[in-house]
């Protein structure tokens, strides 16, 4: 039996910006589920369970698979945080070493002696048939970027994407393929994290309590931040510096929508409802001064690991930027590592590091209060 049943949810378009190609979701991701996933399990006599993935595909997968490939950094982060050895996975495929963020370096230099065999191949965008042929994993967990590019990083057209996706799934009849990831267009971070945890708990029942305990702790930390942010009379725009000469902003209903929905910041009132794009919208510093945000969180892609580089320097030295409320009042927050904010979104460790970054603002704001 083919392990992937599509329920009419197609990835119809691609949009790319620099290092990312993402399919468009036609229906909302799986809703948050508060029911005990283990109690709901219906396990076949042969040990298979049916799980609903991010794109509402029903996937029949062997419970407690021992050979797994994971091409989503957020899922790797979740499983690492709760103790990857507790999954029972014996052979794991992860993307190649040069693409793995520092926070997930355990999958290259920390697993020795655990009894887990970690092999590398492919990227977030490219599912490598050679490595799948070698391992023949029972389960492949895909992310929103999967099948978006060639092995050399060249962007695929929609037709090429569909051929890569369908060709891969059709090639491995004994492998279950499922998407577990975070919405890159209209982020609902906790909802998607809960849905991913629910699916993982159905596949690996032993780790269910640990997964949901992590989410509850993160929700509590978010709630503590909202107690401050929802009671301050300040507006915010999230700015992402793409390079030393270009900047994009992200509004509500974007991949950084969690800043407003879950962390409680107030977006600028710009009447730009149509400005909804997963990669933000390019602006000039004059636009920034016109709308004059009180708070700016700044991402710098010139040095993704630290979030500090030439783009930050150019931005902070811009005479127009220096006239904004955010600059004058010392509320521009840089040094936000790109992996935690952009590529490992949905992971437990990355979520806590975002919380720590936002708490820098909280501490600064409270210290400045009369």
mmCIF file of C-alpha atoms in Angstrom:
data_model
loop_
_atom_site.group_PDB
_atom_site.id
_atom_site.type_symbol
_atom_site.label_atom_id
_atom_site.label_comp_id
_atom_site.label_asym_id
_atom_site.label_seq_id
_atom_site.Cartn_x
_atom_site.Cartn_y
_atom_site.Cartn_z
ATOM 1 C CA UNK A 1 0.000 0.000 0.000
ATOM 2 C CA UNK A 2 1.270 3.500 -0.836
ATOM 3 C CA UNK A 3 2.003 5.238 2.445
ATOM 4 C CA UNK A 4 0.938 8.727 1.321
ATOM 5 C CA UNK A 5 -2.709 9.530 0.600
ATOM 6 C CA UNK A 6 -3.236 13.030 -0.755
ATOM 7 C CA UNK A 7 -6.528 14.616 0.275
ATOM 8 C CA UNK A 8 -6.675 17.136 -2.512
ATOM 9 C CA UNK A 9 -4.199 19.499 -0.894
ATOM 10 C CA UNK A 10 -1.785 20.571 -3.609
ATOM 11 C CA UNK A 11 1.239 22.772 -3.403
ATOM 12 C CA UNK A 12 0.313 24.948 -6.372
ATOM 13 C CA UNK A 13 2.910 27.678 -6.414
ATOM 14 C CA UNK A 14 6.469 28.470 -5.436
ATOM 15 C CA UNK A 15 7.905 31.674 -4.145
ATOM 16 C CA UNK A 16 11.584 32.134 -3.541
ATOM 17 C CA UNK A 17 13.763 34.674 -1.834
ATOM 18 C CA UNK A 18 17.473 34.002 -1.617
ATOM 19 C CA UNK A 19 17.805 30.647 0.111
ATOM 20 C CA UNK A 20 14.190 29.517 0.270
ATOM 21 C CA UNK A 21 11.507 28.019 -1.963
ATOM 22 C CA UNK A 22 8.162 27.302 -0.375
ATOM 23 C CA UNK A 23 4.905 25.754 -1.586
ATOM 24 C CA UNK A 24 1.643 27.593 -1.030
ATOM 25 C CA UNK A 25 -0.887 25.932 1.282
ATOM 26 C CA UNK A 26 -4.427 25.773 -0.078
ATOM 27 C CA UNK A 27 -6.072 24.817 3.227
ATOM 28 C CA UNK A 28 -5.107 25.672 6.798
ATOM 29 C CA UNK A 29 -2.665 23.397 8.613
ATOM 30 C CA UNK A 30 -3.936 20.879 11.126
ATOM 31 C CA UNK A 31 -5.691 22.568 14.028
ATOM 32 C CA UNK A 32 -4.329 22.475 17.544
ATOM 33 C CA UNK A 33 -5.319 19.227 19.199
ATOM 34 C CA UNK A 34 -5.586 19.088 22.982
ATOM 35 C CA UNK A 35 -6.681 15.463 23.130
ATOM 36 C CA UNK A 36 -4.216 12.864 24.397
ATOM 37 C CA UNK A 37 -2.725 11.503 21.148
ATOM 38 C CA UNK A 38 -1.696 8.218 22.719
ATOM 39 C CA UNK A 39 -5.211 7.541 24.003
ATOM 40 C CA UNK A 40 -6.563 8.133 20.476
ATOM 41 C CA UNK A 41 -4.235 5.668 18.793
ATOM 42 C CA UNK A 42 -5.653 2.941 16.638
ATOM 43 C CA UNK A 43 -2.719 0.659 15.929
ATOM 44 C CA UNK A 44 -3.096 -1.948 13.209
ATOM 45 C CA UNK A 45 -2.239 -5.551 13.919
ATOM 46 C CA UNK A 46 0.959 -5.047 11.928
ATOM 47 C CA UNK A 47 1.980 -2.058 14.068
ATOM 48 C CA UNK A 48 0.975 0.813 11.766
ATOM 49 C CA UNK A 49 -0.865 4.010 12.724
ATOM 50 C CA UNK A 50 -2.530 6.589 10.498
ATOM 51 C CA UNK A 51 -1.329 10.147 11.155
ATOM 52 C CA UNK A 52 -2.545 13.415 9.627
ATOM 53 C CA UNK A 53 0.363 15.618 8.585
ATOM 54 C CA UNK A 54 0.768 19.375 8.064
ATOM 55 C CA UNK A 55 -0.876 19.381 4.628
ATOM 56 C CA UNK A 56 -3.776 17.167 5.823
ATOM 57 C CA UNK A 57 -2.381 14.094 4.132
ATOM 58 C CA UNK A 58 -3.296 10.850 5.884
ATOM 59 C CA UNK A 59 -0.091 8.884 6.272
ATOM 60 C CA UNK A 60 0.052 5.244 7.336
ATOM 61 C CA UNK A 61 3.340 4.843 9.183
ATOM 62 C CA UNK A 62 4.881 2.132 11.304
ATOM 63 C CA UNK A 63 4.775 3.059 14.978
ATOM 64 C CA UNK A 64 8.230 3.449 16.563
ATOM 65 C CA UNK A 65 10.158 3.297 13.281
ATOM 66 C CA UNK A 66 13.872 2.692 13.801
ATOM 67 C CA UNK A 67 15.132 4.228 10.533
ATOM 68 C CA UNK A 68 13.999 7.800 9.842
ATOM 69 C CA UNK A 69 15.023 10.752 7.650
ATOM 70 C CA UNK A 70 14.202 14.266 8.867
ATOM 71 C CA UNK A 71 14.439 17.270 6.522
ATOM 72 C CA UNK A 72 12.945 19.910 8.807
ATOM 73 C CA UNK A 73 15.171 21.669 11.342
ATOM 74 C CA UNK A 74 12.279 22.489 13.669
ATOM 75 C CA UNK A 75 11.426 18.803 14.047
ATOM 76 C CA UNK A 76 15.083 17.922 14.659
ATOM 77 C CA UNK A 77 15.188 20.646 17.331
ATOM 78 C CA UNK A 78 12.055 19.312 19.033
ATOM 79 C CA UNK A 79 13.409 15.782 19.176
ATOM 80 C CA UNK A 80 16.868 16.872 20.273
ATOM 81 C CA UNK A 81 15.442 18.968 23.123
ATOM 82 C CA UNK A 82 13.426 16.105 24.610
ATOM 83 C CA UNK A 83 16.331 13.674 24.213
ATOM 84 C CA UNK A 84 16.638 12.165 20.754
ATOM 85 C CA UNK A 85 17.719 8.824 22.172
ATOM 86 C CA UNK A 86 14.218 8.482 23.675
ATOM 87 C CA UNK A 87 12.659 8.134 20.221
ATOM 88 C CA UNK A 88 14.132 4.653 19.709
ATOM 89 C CA UNK A 89 15.444 5.692 16.295
ATOM 90 C CA UNK A 90 18.540 3.669 15.437
ATOM 91 C CA UNK A 91 19.429 5.125 12.021
ATOM 92 C CA UNK A 92 18.791 8.796 11.246
ATOM 93 C CA UNK A 93 19.294 10.771 8.029
ATOM 94 C CA UNK A 94 19.805 14.519 8.455
ATOM 95 C CA UNK A 95 20.798 17.217 5.938
ATOM 96 C CA UNK A 96 24.473 17.634 5.150
ATOM 97 C CA UNK A 97 26.803 19.065 7.776
ATOM 98 C CA UNK A 98 27.398 22.433 6.075
ATOM 99 C CA UNK A 99 23.670 23.223 6.166
ATOM 100 C CA UNK A 100 22.917 22.254 9.767
ATOM 101 C CA UNK A 101 22.578 25.207 12.209
ATOM 102 C CA UNK A 102 24.947 25.411 15.205
ATOM 103 C CA UNK A 103 22.113 24.636 17.633
ATOM 104 C CA UNK A 104 21.733 21.213 16.016
ATOM 105 C CA UNK A 105 25.432 20.338 15.916
ATOM 106 C CA UNK A 106 24.707 17.359 18.213
ATOM 107 C CA UNK A 107 23.651 15.439 15.123
ATOM 108 C CA UNK A 108 27.274 15.619 13.925
ATOM 109 C CA UNK A 109 29.451 15.636 17.009
ATOM 110 C CA UNK A 110 27.324 14.554 19.955
ATOM 111 C CA UNK A 111 25.577 11.339 19.045
ATOM 112 C CA UNK A 112 28.612 9.067 19.158
ATOM 113 C CA UNK A 113 28.263 6.481 21.875
ATOM 114 C CA UNK A 114 24.476 6.710 21.917
ATOM 115 C CA UNK A 115 23.913 3.698 19.672
ATOM 116 C CA UNK A 116 22.336 5.931 17.019
ATOM 117 C CA UNK A 117 23.743 5.840 13.508
ATOM 118 C CA UNK A 118 23.535 9.361 11.998
ATOM 119 C CA UNK A 119 24.098 9.669 8.249
ATOM 120 C CA UNK A 120 23.943 12.829 6.164
ATOM 121 C CA UNK A 121 22.571 13.606 2.760
ATOM 122 C CA UNK A 122 20.473 16.173 0.977
ATOM 123 C CA UNK A 123 19.414 19.590 2.248
ATOM 124 C CA UNK A 124 16.229 21.283 3.429
ATOM 125 C CA UNK A 125 15.413 21.732 -0.272
ATOM 126 C CA UNK A 126 16.842 18.609 -1.864
ATOM 127 C CA UNK A 127 15.913 15.031 -0.945
ATOM 128 C CA UNK A 128 18.891 12.931 -2.007
ATOM 129 C CA UNK A 129 17.923 9.599 -3.587
ATOM 130 C CA UNK A 130 21.415 8.212 -3.055
ATOM 131 C CA UNK A 131 21.127 8.420 0.721
ATOM 132 C CA UNK A 132 17.559 7.086 0.692
ATOM 133 C CA UNK A 133 18.696 4.175 -1.491
ATOM 134 C CA UNK A 134 21.424 3.426 1.026
ATOM 135 C CA UNK A 135 19.261 3.521 4.171
ATOM 136 C CA UNK A 136 15.736 2.802 2.888
ATOM 137 C CA UNK A 137 14.177 4.572 5.893
ATOM 138 C CA UNK A 138 10.773 3.563 7.163
ATOM 139 C CA UNK A 139 9.749 7.210 7.563
ATOM 140 C CA UNK A 140 10.781 10.468 5.863
ATOM 141 C CA UNK A 141 9.699 13.704 7.585
ATOM 142 C CA UNK A 142 9.683 16.607 5.137
ATOM 143 C CA UNK A 143 9.602 20.359 5.691
ATOM 144 C CA UNK A 144 7.995 23.265 3.891
ATOM 145 C CA UNK A 145 11.127 23.772 1.771
ATOM 146 C CA UNK A 146 11.438 20.151 0.619
ATOM 147 C CA UNK A 147 11.791 19.554 -3.143
ATOM 148 C CA UNK A 148 12.371 23.261 -3.710
ATOM 149 C CA UNK A 149 15.826 23.063 -5.313
ATOM 150 C CA UNK A 150 18.413 20.863 -6.969
ATOM 151 C CA UNK A 151 21.449 19.385 -5.244
ATOM 152 C CA UNK A 152 23.353 22.511 -6.320
ATOM 153 C CA UNK A 153 20.748 24.876 -4.917
ATOM 154 C CA UNK A 154 19.128 25.902 -8.182
ATOM 155 C CA UNK A 155 15.482 26.812 -7.738
ATOM 156 C CA UNK A 156 12.946 24.411 -9.241
ATOM 157 C CA UNK A 157 9.923 25.438 -11.243
ATOM 158 C CA UNK A 158 6.483 24.266 -10.167
ATOM 159 C CA UNK A 159 6.584 21.480 -12.737
ATOM 160 C CA UNK A 160 10.052 20.400 -11.619
ATOM 161 C CA UNK A 161 8.966 20.495 -7.979
ATOM 162 C CA UNK A 162 6.017 18.225 -8.653
ATOM 163 C CA UNK A 163 8.221 15.825 -10.608
ATOM 164 C CA UNK A 164 10.779 15.693 -7.779
ATOM 165 C CA UNK A 165 8.096 15.203 -5.136
ATOM 166 C CA UNK A 166 6.089 12.583 -6.989
ATOM 167 C CA UNK A 167 9.186 10.814 -8.288
ATOM 168 C CA UNK A 168 10.614 10.488 -4.803
ATOM 169 C CA UNK A 169 7.400 9.286 -3.192
ATOM 170 C CA UNK A 170 6.788 6.815 -6.024
ATOM 171 C CA UNK A 171 10.319 5.447 -5.845
ATOM 172 C CA UNK A 172 10.067 4.188 -2.256
ATOM 173 C CA UNK A 173 6.956 2.065 -1.831
ATOM 174 C CA UNK A 174 7.976 0.846 1.620
ATOM 175 C CA UNK A 175 8.667 4.328 2.986
ATOM 176 C CA UNK A 176 6.104 6.660 4.556
ATOM 177 C CA UNK A 177 6.498 10.335 3.578
ATOM 178 C CA UNK A 178 4.906 13.065 5.665
ATOM 179 C CA UNK A 179 5.223 16.823 6.115
ATOM 180 C CA UNK A 180 5.700 18.134 9.651
ATOM 181 C CA UNK A 181 6.630 21.800 9.602
ATOM 182 C CA UNK A 182 5.583 25.391 10.380
ATOM 183 C CA UNK A 183 3.453 27.637 8.174
ATOM 184 C CA UNK A 184 5.859 30.039 6.449
ATOM 185 C CA UNK A 185 3.129 32.379 5.209
ATOM 186 C CA UNK A 186 0.806 33.059 8.118
ATOM 187 C CA UNK A 187 2.503 31.849 11.252
ATOM 188 C CA UNK A 188 0.506 30.390 14.104
ATOM 189 C CA UNK A 189 3.506 29.084 15.949
ATOM 190 C CA UNK A 190 1.981 27.291 18.934
ATOM 191 C CA UNK A 191 -0.806 25.754 16.862
ATOM 192 C CA UNK A 192 1.671 24.292 14.393
ATOM 193 C CA UNK A 193 4.032 23.147 17.150
ATOM 194 C CA UNK A 194 1.167 21.400 18.924
ATOM 195 C CA UNK A 195 0.069 19.727 15.694
ATOM 196 C CA UNK A 196 3.611 18.522 15.020
ATOM 197 C CA UNK A 197 3.969 17.263 18.596
ATOM 198 C CA UNK A 198 0.636 15.460 18.287
ATOM 199 C CA UNK A 199 1.814 13.667 15.139
ATOM 200 C CA UNK A 200 5.186 12.783 16.648
ATOM 201 C CA UNK A 201 3.502 11.458 19.788
ATOM 202 C CA UNK A 202 1.348 9.143 17.702
ATOM 203 C CA UNK A 203 4.433 7.796 15.946
ATOM 204 C CA UNK A 204 6.637 7.687 19.065
ATOM 205 C CA UNK A 205 4.225 7.324 22.032
ATOM 206 C CA UNK A 206 6.966 7.268 24.666
ATOM 207 C CA UNK A 207 7.971 10.883 23.978
ATOM 208 C CA UNK A 208 4.450 12.358 23.925
ATOM 209 C CA UNK A 209 4.455 13.662 27.533
ATOM 210 C CA UNK A 210 7.852 15.306 27.083
ATOM 211 C CA UNK A 211 6.783 16.996 23.844
ATOM 212 C CA UNK A 212 3.669 18.526 25.349
ATOM 213 C CA UNK A 213 5.445 19.525 28.540
ATOM 214 C CA UNK A 214 7.882 21.554 26.447
ATOM 215 C CA UNK A 215 5.060 23.313 24.620
ATOM 216 C CA UNK A 216 3.256 24.148 27.863
ATOM 217 C CA UNK A 217 6.446 25.686 29.268
ATOM 218 C CA UNK A 218 6.982 27.755 26.118
ATOM 219 C CA UNK A 219 3.360 28.926 26.168
ATOM 220 C CA UNK A 220 3.798 30.042 29.784
ATOM 221 C CA UNK A 221 6.903 32.047 28.867
ATOM 222 C CA UNK A 222 5.035 33.648 25.966
ATOM 223 C CA UNK A 223 2.158 34.544 28.288
ATOM 224 C CA UNK A 224 4.579 36.281 30.655
ATOM 225 C CA UNK A 225 5.870 38.386 27.763
ATOM 226 C CA UNK A 226 2.326 39.270 26.654
ATOM 227 C CA UNK A 227 1.572 40.625 30.108
ATOM 228 C CA UNK A 228 4.102 43.350 29.320
ATOM 229 C CA UNK A 229 3.717 43.855 25.573
ATOM 230 C CA UNK A 230 -0.074 44.123 25.526
ATOM 231 C CA UNK A 231 0.038 46.917 28.075
ATOM 232 C CA UNK A 232 2.556 49.231 26.457
ATOM 233 C CA UNK A 233 1.635 52.098 24.169
ATOM 234 C CA UNK A 234 4.185 51.304 21.473
ATOM 235 C CA UNK A 235 3.936 50.044 17.916
ATOM 236 C CA UNK A 236 6.345 47.656 16.250
ATOM 237 C CA UNK A 237 7.517 46.688 12.782
ATOM 238 C CA UNK A 238 9.703 43.652 12.244
ATOM 239 C CA UNK A 239 12.531 44.377 9.821
ATOM 240 C CA UNK A 240 14.635 41.757 8.140
ATOM 241 C CA UNK A 241 17.851 42.929 6.551
ATOM 242 C CA UNK A 242 18.486 40.835 3.484
ATOM 243 C CA UNK A 243 21.851 42.367 2.624
ATOM 244 C CA UNK A 244 23.754 45.612 3.207
ATOM 245 C CA UNK A 245 21.593 47.470 0.662
ATOM 246 C CA UNK A 246 18.131 45.929 1.067
ATOM 247 C CA UNK A 247 15.596 45.655 3.880
ATOM 248 C CA UNK A 248 12.222 43.910 4.101
ATOM 249 C CA UNK A 249 9.448 44.343 6.641
ATOM 250 C CA UNK A 250 7.091 41.683 7.951
ATOM 251 C CA UNK A 251 3.594 42.561 9.056
ATOM 252 C CA UNK A 252 0.860 40.617 10.815
ATOM 253 C CA UNK A 253 -0.300 37.515 8.894
ATOM 254 C CA UNK A 254 3.273 36.801 7.798
ATOM 255 C CA UNK A 255 5.856 34.187 8.790
ATOM 256 C CA UNK A 256 6.616 36.441 11.777
ATOM 257 C CA UNK A 257 2.963 36.810 12.731
ATOM 258 C CA UNK A 258 3.793 35.123 16.046
ATOM 259 C CA UNK A 259 5.420 38.392 17.132
ATOM 260 C CA UNK A 260 1.964 39.946 17.202
ATOM 261 C CA UNK A 261 -0.314 36.988 17.882
ATOM 262 C CA UNK A 262 1.706 35.091 20.463
ATOM 263 C CA UNK A 263 4.150 37.654 21.834
ATOM 264 C CA UNK A 264 1.577 40.430 21.962
ATOM 265 C CA UNK A 265 3.324 43.238 20.089
ATOM 266 C CA UNK A 266 1.133 45.804 18.324
ATOM 267 C CA UNK A 267 1.717 46.019 14.570
ATOM 268 C CA UNK A 268 1.903 49.361 12.837
ATOM 269 C CA UNK A 269 -1.448 50.530 11.500
ATOM 270 C CA UNK A 270 -0.537 50.956 7.841
ATOM 271 C CA UNK A 271 -3.682 49.673 6.111
ATOM 272 C CA UNK A 272 -1.585 47.208 4.168
ATOM 273 C CA UNK A 273 -3.722 44.079 4.423
ATOM 274 C CA UNK A 274 -2.677 43.041 0.949
ATOM 275 C CA UNK A 275 0.981 43.154 1.957
ATOM 276 C CA UNK A 276 1.088 39.530 2.962
ATOM 277 C CA UNK A 277 4.134 37.658 1.706
ATOM 278 C CA UNK A 278 6.298 34.976 3.265
ATOM 279 C CA UNK A 279 9.476 36.869 2.420
ATOM 280 C CA UNK A 280 8.338 40.309 3.529
ATOM 281 C CA UNK A 281 8.201 43.490 1.504
ATOM 282 C CA UNK A 282 11.134 45.564 0.395
ATOM 283 C CA UNK A 283 11.142 49.126 1.664
ATOM 284 C CA UNK A 284 13.424 52.136 1.807
ATOM 285 C CA UNK A 285 14.406 54.027 4.942
ATOM 286 C CA UNK A 286 12.062 56.881 3.940
ATOM 287 C CA UNK A 287 9.125 54.484 4.314
ATOM 288 C CA UNK A 288 10.411 53.557 7.735
ATOM 289 C CA UNK A 289 10.539 57.201 8.833
ATOM 290 C CA UNK A 290 7.089 57.886 7.409
ATOM 291 C CA UNK A 291 5.535 55.199 9.620
ATOM 292 C CA UNK A 292 8.043 55.759 12.427
ATOM 293 C CA UNK A 293 7.930 52.543 14.479
ATOM 294 C CA UNK A 294 8.649 52.605 18.189
ATOM 295 C CA UNK A 295 10.338 49.185 18.195
ATOM 296 C CA UNK A 296 12.387 47.398 15.537
ATOM 297 C CA UNK A 297 13.615 43.803 15.708
ATOM 298 C CA UNK A 298 16.384 43.511 13.168
ATOM 299 C CA UNK A 299 17.544 40.370 11.346
ATOM 300 C CA UNK A 300 20.828 40.515 9.462
ATOM 301 C CA UNK A 301 21.507 37.908 6.782
ATOM 302 C CA UNK A 302 25.086 39.026 6.137
ATOM 303 C CA UNK A 303 26.126 37.021 9.206
ATOM 304 C CA UNK A 304 23.284 34.561 9.875
ATOM 305 C CA UNK A 305 24.922 32.860 12.843
ATOM 306 C CA UNK A 306 25.178 36.028 14.947
ATOM 307 C CA UNK A 307 22.608 38.291 13.317
ATOM 308 C CA UNK A 308 25.215 41.074 13.270
ATOM 309 C CA UNK A 309 27.085 42.218 10.192
ATOM 310 C CA UNK A 310 27.419 44.810 7.449
ATOM 311 C CA UNK A 311 23.651 45.155 7.015
ATOM 312 C CA UNK A 312 23.234 46.084 10.683
ATOM 313 C CA UNK A 313 26.061 48.606 10.466
ATOM 314 C CA UNK A 314 24.565 50.232 7.371
ATOM 315 C CA UNK A 315 21.137 50.343 8.969
ATOM 316 C CA UNK A 316 22.264 51.890 12.238
ATOM 317 C CA UNK A 317 24.396 54.480 10.413
ATOM 318 C CA UNK A 318 21.568 55.550 8.100
ATOM 319 C CA UNK A 319 20.747 59.200 8.865
ATOM 320 C CA UNK A 320 17.057 58.612 8.128
ATOM 321 C CA UNK A 321 16.853 55.577 10.406
ATOM 322 C CA UNK A 322 18.451 57.683 13.141
ATOM 323 C CA UNK A 323 15.408 59.982 13.062
ATOM 324 C CA UNK A 324 12.958 57.194 13.953
ATOM 325 C CA UNK A 325 11.472 56.767 17.419
ATOM 326 C CA UNK A 326 12.999 53.292 17.656
ATOM 327 C CA UNK A 327 16.534 54.618 17.152
ATOM 328 C CA UNK A 328 16.115 57.718 19.306
ATOM 329 C CA UNK A 329 14.708 55.723 22.233
ATOM 330 C CA UNK A 330 17.138 52.820 21.928
ATOM 331 C CA UNK A 331 14.573 50.241 20.836
ATOM 332 C CA UNK A 332 16.315 48.671 17.843
ATOM 333 C CA UNK A 333 17.169 45.074 18.721
ATOM 334 C CA UNK A 334 19.772 43.339 16.569
ATOM 335 C CA UNK A 335 21.915 40.270 17.041
ATOM 336 C CA UNK A 336 19.029 37.863 16.359
ATOM 337 C CA UNK A 337 20.526 34.634 14.967
ATOM 338 C CA UNK A 338 18.919 33.716 11.662
ATOM 339 C CA UNK A 339 18.703 29.965 12.408
ATOM 340 C CA UNK A 340 16.547 30.531 15.499
ATOM 341 C CA UNK A 341 14.300 33.087 13.816
ATOM 342 C CA UNK A 342 14.127 31.817 10.255
ATOM 343 C CA UNK A 343 15.204 28.228 9.632
ATOM 344 C CA UNK A 344 14.597 26.371 12.916
ATOM 345 C CA UNK A 345 11.216 27.975 13.597
ATOM 346 C CA UNK A 346 9.014 25.567 15.517
ATOM 347 C CA UNK A 347 11.825 23.928 17.440
ATOM 348 C CA UNK A 348 11.834 24.025 21.230
ATOM 349 C CA UNK A 349 15.396 25.292 21.549
ATOM 350 C CA UNK A 350 14.913 27.935 18.859
ATOM 351 C CA UNK A 351 11.663 29.077 20.490
ATOM 352 C CA UNK A 352 13.388 29.568 23.814
ATOM 353 C CA UNK A 353 16.184 31.513 22.160
ATOM 354 C CA UNK A 354 13.600 33.779 20.508
ATOM 355 C CA UNK A 355 12.016 34.257 23.926
ATOM 356 C CA UNK A 356 15.421 35.237 25.324
ATOM 357 C CA UNK A 357 15.904 37.765 22.516
ATOM 358 C CA UNK A 358 12.478 39.291 23.140
ATOM 359 C CA UNK A 359 13.148 39.422 26.867
ATOM 360 C CA UNK A 360 16.059 41.736 26.072
ATOM 361 C CA UNK A 361 13.419 44.222 24.980
ATOM 362 C CA UNK A 362 11.287 43.503 28.056
ATOM 363 C CA UNK A 363 14.238 44.083 30.407
ATOM 364 C CA UNK A 364 15.239 47.268 28.598
ATOM 365 C CA UNK A 365 11.699 48.616 28.559
ATOM 366 C CA UNK A 366 11.069 47.913 32.232
ATOM 367 C CA UNK A 367 14.423 49.386 33.225
ATOM 368 C CA UNK A 368 13.586 52.615 31.391
ATOM 369 C CA UNK A 369 10.166 53.054 33.024
ATOM 370 C CA UNK A 370 10.025 55.948 35.505
#
